[in-house]
mmCIF file of C-alpha atoms and ligand atoms in Angstrom:
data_model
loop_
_atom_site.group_PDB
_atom_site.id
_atom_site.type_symbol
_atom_site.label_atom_id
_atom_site.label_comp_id
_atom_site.label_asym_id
_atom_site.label_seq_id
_atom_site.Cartn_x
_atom_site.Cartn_y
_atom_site.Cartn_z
ATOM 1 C CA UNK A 967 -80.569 84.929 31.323
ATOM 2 C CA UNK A 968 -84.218 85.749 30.812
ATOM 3 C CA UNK A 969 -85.325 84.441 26.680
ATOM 4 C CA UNK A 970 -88.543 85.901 25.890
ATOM 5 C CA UNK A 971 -89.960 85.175 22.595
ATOM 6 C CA UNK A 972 -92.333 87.611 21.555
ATOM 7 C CA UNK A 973 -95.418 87.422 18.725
ATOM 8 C CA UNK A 974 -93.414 90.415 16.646
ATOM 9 C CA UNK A 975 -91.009 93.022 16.345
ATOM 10 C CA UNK A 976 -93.321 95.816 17.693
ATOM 11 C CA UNK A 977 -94.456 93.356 21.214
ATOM 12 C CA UNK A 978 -90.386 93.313 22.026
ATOM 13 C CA UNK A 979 -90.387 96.896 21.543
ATOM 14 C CA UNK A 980 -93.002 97.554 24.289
ATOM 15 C CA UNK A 981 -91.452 95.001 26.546
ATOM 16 C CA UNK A 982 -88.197 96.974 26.032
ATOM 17 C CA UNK A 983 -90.110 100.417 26.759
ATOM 18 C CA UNK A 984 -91.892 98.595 29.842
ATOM 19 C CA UNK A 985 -88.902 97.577 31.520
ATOM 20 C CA UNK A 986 -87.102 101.267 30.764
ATOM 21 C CA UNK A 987 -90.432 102.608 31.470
ATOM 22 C CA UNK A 988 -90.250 100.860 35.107
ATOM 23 C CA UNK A 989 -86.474 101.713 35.985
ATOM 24 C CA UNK A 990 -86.889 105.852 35.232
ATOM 25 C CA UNK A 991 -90.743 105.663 36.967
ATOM 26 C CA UNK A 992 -88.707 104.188 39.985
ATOM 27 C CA UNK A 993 -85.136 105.911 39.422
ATOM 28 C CA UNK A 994 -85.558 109.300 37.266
ATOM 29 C CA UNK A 995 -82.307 110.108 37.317
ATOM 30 C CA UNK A 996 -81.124 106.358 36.080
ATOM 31 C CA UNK A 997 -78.190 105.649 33.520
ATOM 32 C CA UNK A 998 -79.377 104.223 30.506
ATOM 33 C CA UNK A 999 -77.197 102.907 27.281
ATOM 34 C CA UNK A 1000 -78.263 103.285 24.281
ATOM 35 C CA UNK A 1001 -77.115 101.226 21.192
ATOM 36 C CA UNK A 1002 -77.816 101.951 17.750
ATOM 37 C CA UNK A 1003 -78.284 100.111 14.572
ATOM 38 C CA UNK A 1004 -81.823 98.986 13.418
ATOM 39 C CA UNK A 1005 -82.818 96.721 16.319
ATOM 40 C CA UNK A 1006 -83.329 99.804 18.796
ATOM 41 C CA UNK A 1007 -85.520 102.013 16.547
ATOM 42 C CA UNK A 1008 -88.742 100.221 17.647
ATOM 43 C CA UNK A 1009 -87.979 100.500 21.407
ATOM 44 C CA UNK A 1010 -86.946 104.602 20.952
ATOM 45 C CA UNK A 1011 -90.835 104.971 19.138
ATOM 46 C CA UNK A 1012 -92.329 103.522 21.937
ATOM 47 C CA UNK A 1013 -90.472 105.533 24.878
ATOM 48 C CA UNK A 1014 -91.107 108.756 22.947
ATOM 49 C CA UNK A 1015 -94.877 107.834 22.739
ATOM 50 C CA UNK A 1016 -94.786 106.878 26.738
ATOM 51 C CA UNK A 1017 -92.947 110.210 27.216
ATOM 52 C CA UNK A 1018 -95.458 112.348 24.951
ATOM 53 C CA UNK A 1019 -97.974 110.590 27.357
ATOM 54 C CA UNK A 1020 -96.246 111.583 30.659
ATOM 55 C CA UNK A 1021 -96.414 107.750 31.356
ATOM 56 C CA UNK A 1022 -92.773 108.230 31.635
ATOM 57 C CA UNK A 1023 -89.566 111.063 32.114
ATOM 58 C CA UNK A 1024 -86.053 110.980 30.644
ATOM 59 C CA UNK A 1025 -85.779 114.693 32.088
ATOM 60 C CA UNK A 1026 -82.976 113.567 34.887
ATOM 61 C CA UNK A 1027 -81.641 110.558 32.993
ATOM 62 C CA UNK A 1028 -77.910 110.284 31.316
ATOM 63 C CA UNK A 1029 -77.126 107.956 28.471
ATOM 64 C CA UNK A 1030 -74.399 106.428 27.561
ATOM 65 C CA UNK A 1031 -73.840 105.305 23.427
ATOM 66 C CA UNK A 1032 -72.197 101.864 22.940
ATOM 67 C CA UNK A 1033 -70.104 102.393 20.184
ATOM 68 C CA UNK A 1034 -69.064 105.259 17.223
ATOM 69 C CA UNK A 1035 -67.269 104.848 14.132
ATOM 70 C CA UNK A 1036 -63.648 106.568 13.898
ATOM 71 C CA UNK A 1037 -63.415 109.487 11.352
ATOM 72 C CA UNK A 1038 -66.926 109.994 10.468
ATOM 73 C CA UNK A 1039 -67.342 113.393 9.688
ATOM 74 C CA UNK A 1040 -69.546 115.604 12.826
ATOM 75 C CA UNK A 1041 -72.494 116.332 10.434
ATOM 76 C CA UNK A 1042 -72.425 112.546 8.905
ATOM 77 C CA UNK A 1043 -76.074 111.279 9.251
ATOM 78 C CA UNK A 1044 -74.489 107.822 9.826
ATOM 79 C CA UNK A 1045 -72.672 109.263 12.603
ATOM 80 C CA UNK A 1046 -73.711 107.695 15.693
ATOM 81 C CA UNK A 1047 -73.745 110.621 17.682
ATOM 82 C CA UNK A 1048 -76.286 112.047 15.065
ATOM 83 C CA UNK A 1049 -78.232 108.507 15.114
ATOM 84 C CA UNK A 1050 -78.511 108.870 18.192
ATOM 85 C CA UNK A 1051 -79.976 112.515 18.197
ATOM 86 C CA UNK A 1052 -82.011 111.689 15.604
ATOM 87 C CA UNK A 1053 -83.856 108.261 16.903
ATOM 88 C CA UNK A 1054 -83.795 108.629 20.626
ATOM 89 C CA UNK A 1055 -83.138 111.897 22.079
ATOM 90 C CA UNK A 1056 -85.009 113.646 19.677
ATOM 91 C CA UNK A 1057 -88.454 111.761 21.066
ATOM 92 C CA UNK A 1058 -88.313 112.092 24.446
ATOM 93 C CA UNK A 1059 -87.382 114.495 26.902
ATOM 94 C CA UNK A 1060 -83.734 113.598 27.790
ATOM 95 C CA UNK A 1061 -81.097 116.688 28.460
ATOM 96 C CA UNK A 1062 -79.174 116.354 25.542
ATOM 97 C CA UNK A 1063 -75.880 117.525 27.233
ATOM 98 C CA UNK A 1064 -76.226 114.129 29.495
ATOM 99 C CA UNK A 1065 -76.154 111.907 26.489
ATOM 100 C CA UNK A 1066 -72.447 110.629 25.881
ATOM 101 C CA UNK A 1067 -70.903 108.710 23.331
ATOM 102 C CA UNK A 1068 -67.121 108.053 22.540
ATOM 103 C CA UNK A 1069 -65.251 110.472 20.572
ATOM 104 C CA UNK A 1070 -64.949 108.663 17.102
ATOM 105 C CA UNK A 1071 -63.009 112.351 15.799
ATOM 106 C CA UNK A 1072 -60.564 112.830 18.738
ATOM 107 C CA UNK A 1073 -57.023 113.252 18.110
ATOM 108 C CA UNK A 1074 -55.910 111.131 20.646
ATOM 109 C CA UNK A 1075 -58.576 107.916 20.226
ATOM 110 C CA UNK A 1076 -56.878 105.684 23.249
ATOM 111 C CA UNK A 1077 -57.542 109.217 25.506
ATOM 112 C CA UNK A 1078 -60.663 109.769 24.055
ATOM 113 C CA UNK A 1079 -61.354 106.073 25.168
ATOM 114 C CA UNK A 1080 -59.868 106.090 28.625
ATOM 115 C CA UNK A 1081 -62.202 109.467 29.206
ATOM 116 C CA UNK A 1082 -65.345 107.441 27.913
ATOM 117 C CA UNK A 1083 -64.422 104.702 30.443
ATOM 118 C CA UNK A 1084 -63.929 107.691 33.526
ATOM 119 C CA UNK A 1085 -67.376 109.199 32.603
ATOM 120 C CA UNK A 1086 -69.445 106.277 32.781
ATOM 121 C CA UNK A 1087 -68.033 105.310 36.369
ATOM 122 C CA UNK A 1088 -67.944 108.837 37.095
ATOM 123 C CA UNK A 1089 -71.947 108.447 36.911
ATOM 124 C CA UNK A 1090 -72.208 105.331 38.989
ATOM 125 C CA UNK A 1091 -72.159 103.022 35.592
ATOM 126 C CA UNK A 1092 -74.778 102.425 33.378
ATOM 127 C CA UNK A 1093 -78.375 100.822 34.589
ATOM 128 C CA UNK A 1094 -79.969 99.276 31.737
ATOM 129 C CA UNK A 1095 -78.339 98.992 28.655
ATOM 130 C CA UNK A 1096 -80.100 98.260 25.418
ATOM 131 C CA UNK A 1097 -77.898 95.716 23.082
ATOM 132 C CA UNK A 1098 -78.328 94.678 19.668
ATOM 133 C CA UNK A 1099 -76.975 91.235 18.133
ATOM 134 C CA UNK A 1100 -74.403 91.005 14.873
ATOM 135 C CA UNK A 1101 -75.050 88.631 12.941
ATOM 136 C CA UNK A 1102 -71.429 86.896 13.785
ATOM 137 C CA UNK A 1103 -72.118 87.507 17.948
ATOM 138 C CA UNK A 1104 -70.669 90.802 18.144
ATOM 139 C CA UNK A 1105 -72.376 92.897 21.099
ATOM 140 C CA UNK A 1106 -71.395 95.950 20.731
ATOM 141 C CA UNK A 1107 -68.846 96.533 18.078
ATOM 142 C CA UNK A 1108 -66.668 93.681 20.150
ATOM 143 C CA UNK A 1109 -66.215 91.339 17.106
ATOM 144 C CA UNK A 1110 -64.937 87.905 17.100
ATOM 145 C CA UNK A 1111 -61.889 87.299 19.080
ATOM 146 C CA UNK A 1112 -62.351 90.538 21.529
ATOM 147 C CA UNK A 1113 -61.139 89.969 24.501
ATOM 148 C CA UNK A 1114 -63.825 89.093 26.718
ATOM 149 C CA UNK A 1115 -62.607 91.422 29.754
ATOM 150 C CA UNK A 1116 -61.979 94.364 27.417
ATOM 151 C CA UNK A 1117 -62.853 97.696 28.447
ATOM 152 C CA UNK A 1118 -63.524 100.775 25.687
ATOM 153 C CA UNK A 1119 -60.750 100.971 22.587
ATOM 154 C CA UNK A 1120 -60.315 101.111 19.104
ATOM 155 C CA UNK A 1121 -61.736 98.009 17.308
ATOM 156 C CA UNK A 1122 -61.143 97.243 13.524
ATOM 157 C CA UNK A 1123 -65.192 95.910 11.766
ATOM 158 C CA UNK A 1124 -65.210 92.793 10.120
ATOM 159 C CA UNK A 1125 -66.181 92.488 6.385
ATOM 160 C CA UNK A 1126 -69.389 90.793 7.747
ATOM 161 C CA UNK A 1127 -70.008 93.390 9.962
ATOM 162 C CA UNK A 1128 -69.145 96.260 7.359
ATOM 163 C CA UNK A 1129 -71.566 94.562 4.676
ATOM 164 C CA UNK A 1130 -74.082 94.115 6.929
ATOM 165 C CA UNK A 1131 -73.861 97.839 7.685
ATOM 166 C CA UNK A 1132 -73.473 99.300 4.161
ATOM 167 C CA UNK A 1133 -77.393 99.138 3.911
ATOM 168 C CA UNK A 1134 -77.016 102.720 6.128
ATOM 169 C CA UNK A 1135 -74.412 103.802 3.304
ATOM 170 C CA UNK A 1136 -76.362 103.644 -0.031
ATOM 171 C CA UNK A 1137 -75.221 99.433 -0.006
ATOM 172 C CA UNK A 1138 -71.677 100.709 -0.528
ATOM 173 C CA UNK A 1139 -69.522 99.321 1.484
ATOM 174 C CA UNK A 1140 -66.613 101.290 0.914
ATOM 175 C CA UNK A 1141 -68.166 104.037 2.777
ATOM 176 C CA UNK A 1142 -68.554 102.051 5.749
ATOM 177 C CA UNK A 1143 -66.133 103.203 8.430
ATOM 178 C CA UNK A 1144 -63.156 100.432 8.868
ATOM 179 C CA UNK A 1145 -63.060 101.216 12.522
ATOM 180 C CA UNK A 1146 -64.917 102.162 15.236
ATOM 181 C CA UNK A 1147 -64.274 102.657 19.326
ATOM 182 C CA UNK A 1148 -66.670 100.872 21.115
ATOM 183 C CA UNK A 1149 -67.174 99.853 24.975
ATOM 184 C CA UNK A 1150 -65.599 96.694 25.802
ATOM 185 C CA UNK A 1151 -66.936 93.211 26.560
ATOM 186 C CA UNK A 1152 -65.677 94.275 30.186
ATOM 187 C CA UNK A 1153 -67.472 97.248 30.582
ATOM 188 C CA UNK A 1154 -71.119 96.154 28.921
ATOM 189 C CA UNK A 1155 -70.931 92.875 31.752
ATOM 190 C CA UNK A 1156 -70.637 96.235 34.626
ATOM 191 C CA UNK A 1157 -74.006 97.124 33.694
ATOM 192 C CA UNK A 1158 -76.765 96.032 36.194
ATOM 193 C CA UNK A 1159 -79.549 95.055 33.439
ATOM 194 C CA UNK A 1160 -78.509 93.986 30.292
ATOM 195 C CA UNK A 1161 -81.693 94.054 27.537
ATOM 196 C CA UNK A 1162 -80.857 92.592 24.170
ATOM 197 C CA UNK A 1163 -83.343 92.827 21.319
ATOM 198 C CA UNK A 1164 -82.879 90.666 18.502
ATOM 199 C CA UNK A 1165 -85.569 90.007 15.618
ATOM 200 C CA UNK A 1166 -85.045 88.250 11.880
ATOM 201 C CA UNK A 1167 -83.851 85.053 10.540
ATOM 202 C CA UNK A 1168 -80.531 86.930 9.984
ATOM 203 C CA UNK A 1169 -80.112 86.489 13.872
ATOM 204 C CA UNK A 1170 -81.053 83.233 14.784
ATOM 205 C CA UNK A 1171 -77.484 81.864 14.373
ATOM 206 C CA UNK A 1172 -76.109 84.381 16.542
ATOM 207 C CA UNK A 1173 -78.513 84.033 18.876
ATOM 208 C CA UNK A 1174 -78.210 80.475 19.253
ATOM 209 C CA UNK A 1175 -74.801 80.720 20.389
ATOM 210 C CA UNK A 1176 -75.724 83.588 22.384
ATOM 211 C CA UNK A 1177 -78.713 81.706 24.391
ATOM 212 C CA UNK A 1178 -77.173 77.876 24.452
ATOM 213 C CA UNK A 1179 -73.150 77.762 22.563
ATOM 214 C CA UNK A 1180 -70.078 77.740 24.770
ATOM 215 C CA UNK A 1181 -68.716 80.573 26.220
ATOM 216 C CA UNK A 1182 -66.404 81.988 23.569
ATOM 217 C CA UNK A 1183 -64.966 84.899 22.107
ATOM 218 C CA UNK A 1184 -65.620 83.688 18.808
ATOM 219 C CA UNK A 1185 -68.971 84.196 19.819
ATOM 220 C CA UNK A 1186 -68.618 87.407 22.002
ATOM 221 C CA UNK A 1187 -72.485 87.692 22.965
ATOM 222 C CA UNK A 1188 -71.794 84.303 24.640
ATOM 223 C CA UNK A 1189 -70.381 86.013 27.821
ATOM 224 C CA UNK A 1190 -73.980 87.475 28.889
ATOM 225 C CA UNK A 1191 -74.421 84.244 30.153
ATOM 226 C CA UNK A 1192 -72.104 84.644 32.876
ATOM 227 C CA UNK A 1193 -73.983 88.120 33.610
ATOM 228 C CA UNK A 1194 -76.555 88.139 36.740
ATOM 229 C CA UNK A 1195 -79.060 90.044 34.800
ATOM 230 C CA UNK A 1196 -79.541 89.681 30.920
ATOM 231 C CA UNK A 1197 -83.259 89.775 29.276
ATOM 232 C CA UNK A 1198 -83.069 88.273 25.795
ATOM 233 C CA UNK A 1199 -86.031 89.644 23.429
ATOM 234 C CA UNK A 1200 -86.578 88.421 20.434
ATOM 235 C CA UNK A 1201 -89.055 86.962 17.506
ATOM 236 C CA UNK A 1202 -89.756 83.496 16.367
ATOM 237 C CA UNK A 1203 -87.503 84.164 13.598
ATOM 238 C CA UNK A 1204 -84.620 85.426 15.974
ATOM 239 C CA UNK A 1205 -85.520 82.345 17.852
ATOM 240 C CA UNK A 1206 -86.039 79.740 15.274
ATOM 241 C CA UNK A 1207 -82.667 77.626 15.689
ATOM 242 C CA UNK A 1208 -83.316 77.528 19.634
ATOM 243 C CA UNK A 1209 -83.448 73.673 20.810
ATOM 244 C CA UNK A 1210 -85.018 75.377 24.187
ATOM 245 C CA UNK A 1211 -87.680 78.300 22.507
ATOM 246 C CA UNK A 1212 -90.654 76.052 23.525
ATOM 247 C CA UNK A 1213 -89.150 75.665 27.216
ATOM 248 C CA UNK A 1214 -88.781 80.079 26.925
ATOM 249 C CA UNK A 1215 -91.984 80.229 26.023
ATOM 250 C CA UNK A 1216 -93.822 77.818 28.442
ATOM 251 C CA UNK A 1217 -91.649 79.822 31.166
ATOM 252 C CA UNK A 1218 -92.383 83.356 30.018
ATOM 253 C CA UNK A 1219 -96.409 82.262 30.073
ATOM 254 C CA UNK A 1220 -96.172 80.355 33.744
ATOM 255 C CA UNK A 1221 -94.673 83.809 34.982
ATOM 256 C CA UNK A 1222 -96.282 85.338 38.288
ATOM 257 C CA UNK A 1223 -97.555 88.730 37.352
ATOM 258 C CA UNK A 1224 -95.572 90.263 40.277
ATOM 259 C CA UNK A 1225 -92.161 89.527 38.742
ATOM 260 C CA UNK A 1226 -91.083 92.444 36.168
ATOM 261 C CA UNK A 1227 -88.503 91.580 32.906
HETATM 262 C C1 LIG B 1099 -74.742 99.314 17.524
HETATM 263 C C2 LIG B 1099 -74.117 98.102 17.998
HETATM 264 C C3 LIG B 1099 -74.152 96.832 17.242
HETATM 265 C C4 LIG B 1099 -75.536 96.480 16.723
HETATM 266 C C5 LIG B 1099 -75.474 95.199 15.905
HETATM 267 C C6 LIG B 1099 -76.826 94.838 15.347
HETATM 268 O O1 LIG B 1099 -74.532 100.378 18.446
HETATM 269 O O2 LIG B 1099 -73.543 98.165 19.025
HETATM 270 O O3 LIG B 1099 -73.708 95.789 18.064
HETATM 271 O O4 LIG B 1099 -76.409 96.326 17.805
HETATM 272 O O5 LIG B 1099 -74.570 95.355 14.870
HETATM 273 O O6 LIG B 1099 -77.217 95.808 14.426
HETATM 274 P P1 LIG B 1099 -78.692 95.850 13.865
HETATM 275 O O7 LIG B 1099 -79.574 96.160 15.020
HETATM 276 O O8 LIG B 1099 -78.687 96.973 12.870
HETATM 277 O O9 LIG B 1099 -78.961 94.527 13.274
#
């Protein structure tokens, strides 16, 4: 696990964008996943201004969402199939029919999820995928207790989780979804680069356990440390309850120039 403590919200975002920037310049036709929530929005800006540029192509690429909320309606803005349309494919160039999310409306939710599961091997699995942090560990919307070899199902929120989400509903919570399907702890770990983005105070408990707790599922973000490829991004705030942070950052500053995120 790579911890890189960056000067701000916006520098994490362009490390984020370099590293996707890198994979599609070297794979165009790469798997990327694509969480929502507010920690993401920064890194979608910058790839749509390194796409407007031509520094960079999403033309070939699939993507892969982490997580939707059951029984939103389809034209919900909250919906994260229309978050998703609206912050990332939107600004860059990426064939909209090749970006895939679980089917939060499906009759038959365990299918739906057992599909969602079939399409992302049927692509070869996911390259990089962007995480976010909740502020009780959940990666994903794989909340305390989740099995830590879980694969894609039905997940009930937390009240932590819903209240920390009712900001997207007018602050009323009881608009916020009670459930949700969301990849598993299981199949997040199959992913070959994991990048999670974390900045605010809000975080800095969560990402303390993430970064140096146990390995538990209280703590679900905990099990990226047993993953051969995670890059940690955050902000001194994110970072501020870190007994290691200056160690990250003397690390991150002695790095050769040759070696990428
Ligand atoms: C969203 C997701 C969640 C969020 C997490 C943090 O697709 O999977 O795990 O990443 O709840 O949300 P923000 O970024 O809004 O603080």
């Amino acid at each position: 696990m790579e911890v890189v403590i960056c000067q701000d919200v916006e520098q994490a975002a362009e490390r984020a964008a370099d590293a996707i920037t890198a994979l599609f310049v070297a794979h165009p036709d790469a798997v990327l996943g694509v969480a929502t929530g507010s920690s993401p929005l920064g890194i979608y800006a910058a790839l749509g201004r390194r796409v407007a540029d031509g520094q960079v192509s999403l033309a070939l690429a699939s993507a892969y969402m982490l997580d939707e909320y059951v029984g939103l309606a389809a034209d919900h803005p909250e919906r994260y199939r229309n978050v998703i349309e609206r912050e990332f494919v939107a600004r860059v160039d990426i064939d909209p029919s090749r970006v895939h999310g679980p089917d939060g409306l499906a009759d038959d939710l365990p299918a739906a999820c057992a599909a969602y599961e079939q399409s992302i091997a049927a692509d070869g699995g996911i390259d990089l995928q962007i995480l976010g942090i909740g502020t009780d560990g959940h990666i994903a919307f794989n909340e305390p207790g989740s099995s830590l070899a879980s694969r894609t199902r039905i997940k009930t929120l937390t009240c932590q989780t819903r209240a920390d989400n009712a900001r997207f509903f007018g602050g009323n919570l009881d608009q916020v979804p009670t459930h949700c399907l969301t990849q598993g702890i299981g199949t997040i770990m199959d992913a070959r680069h994991l990048l999670l983005v974390a900045t605010g105070r809000a975080k800095a408990e969560a990402v303390h356990h993430l970064v140096e707790g146990p390995i538990s599922a209280m703590w679900p973000a905990t099990i990226l440390q047993m993953h051969p490829y995670v890059t940690v991004l955050l902000d001194d705030a994110a970072a501020s309850r870190l007994q290691l942070s200056s160690y990250f950052k003397e690390t991150y500053d002695a790095k050769p120039a040759w070696q990428d995120l």
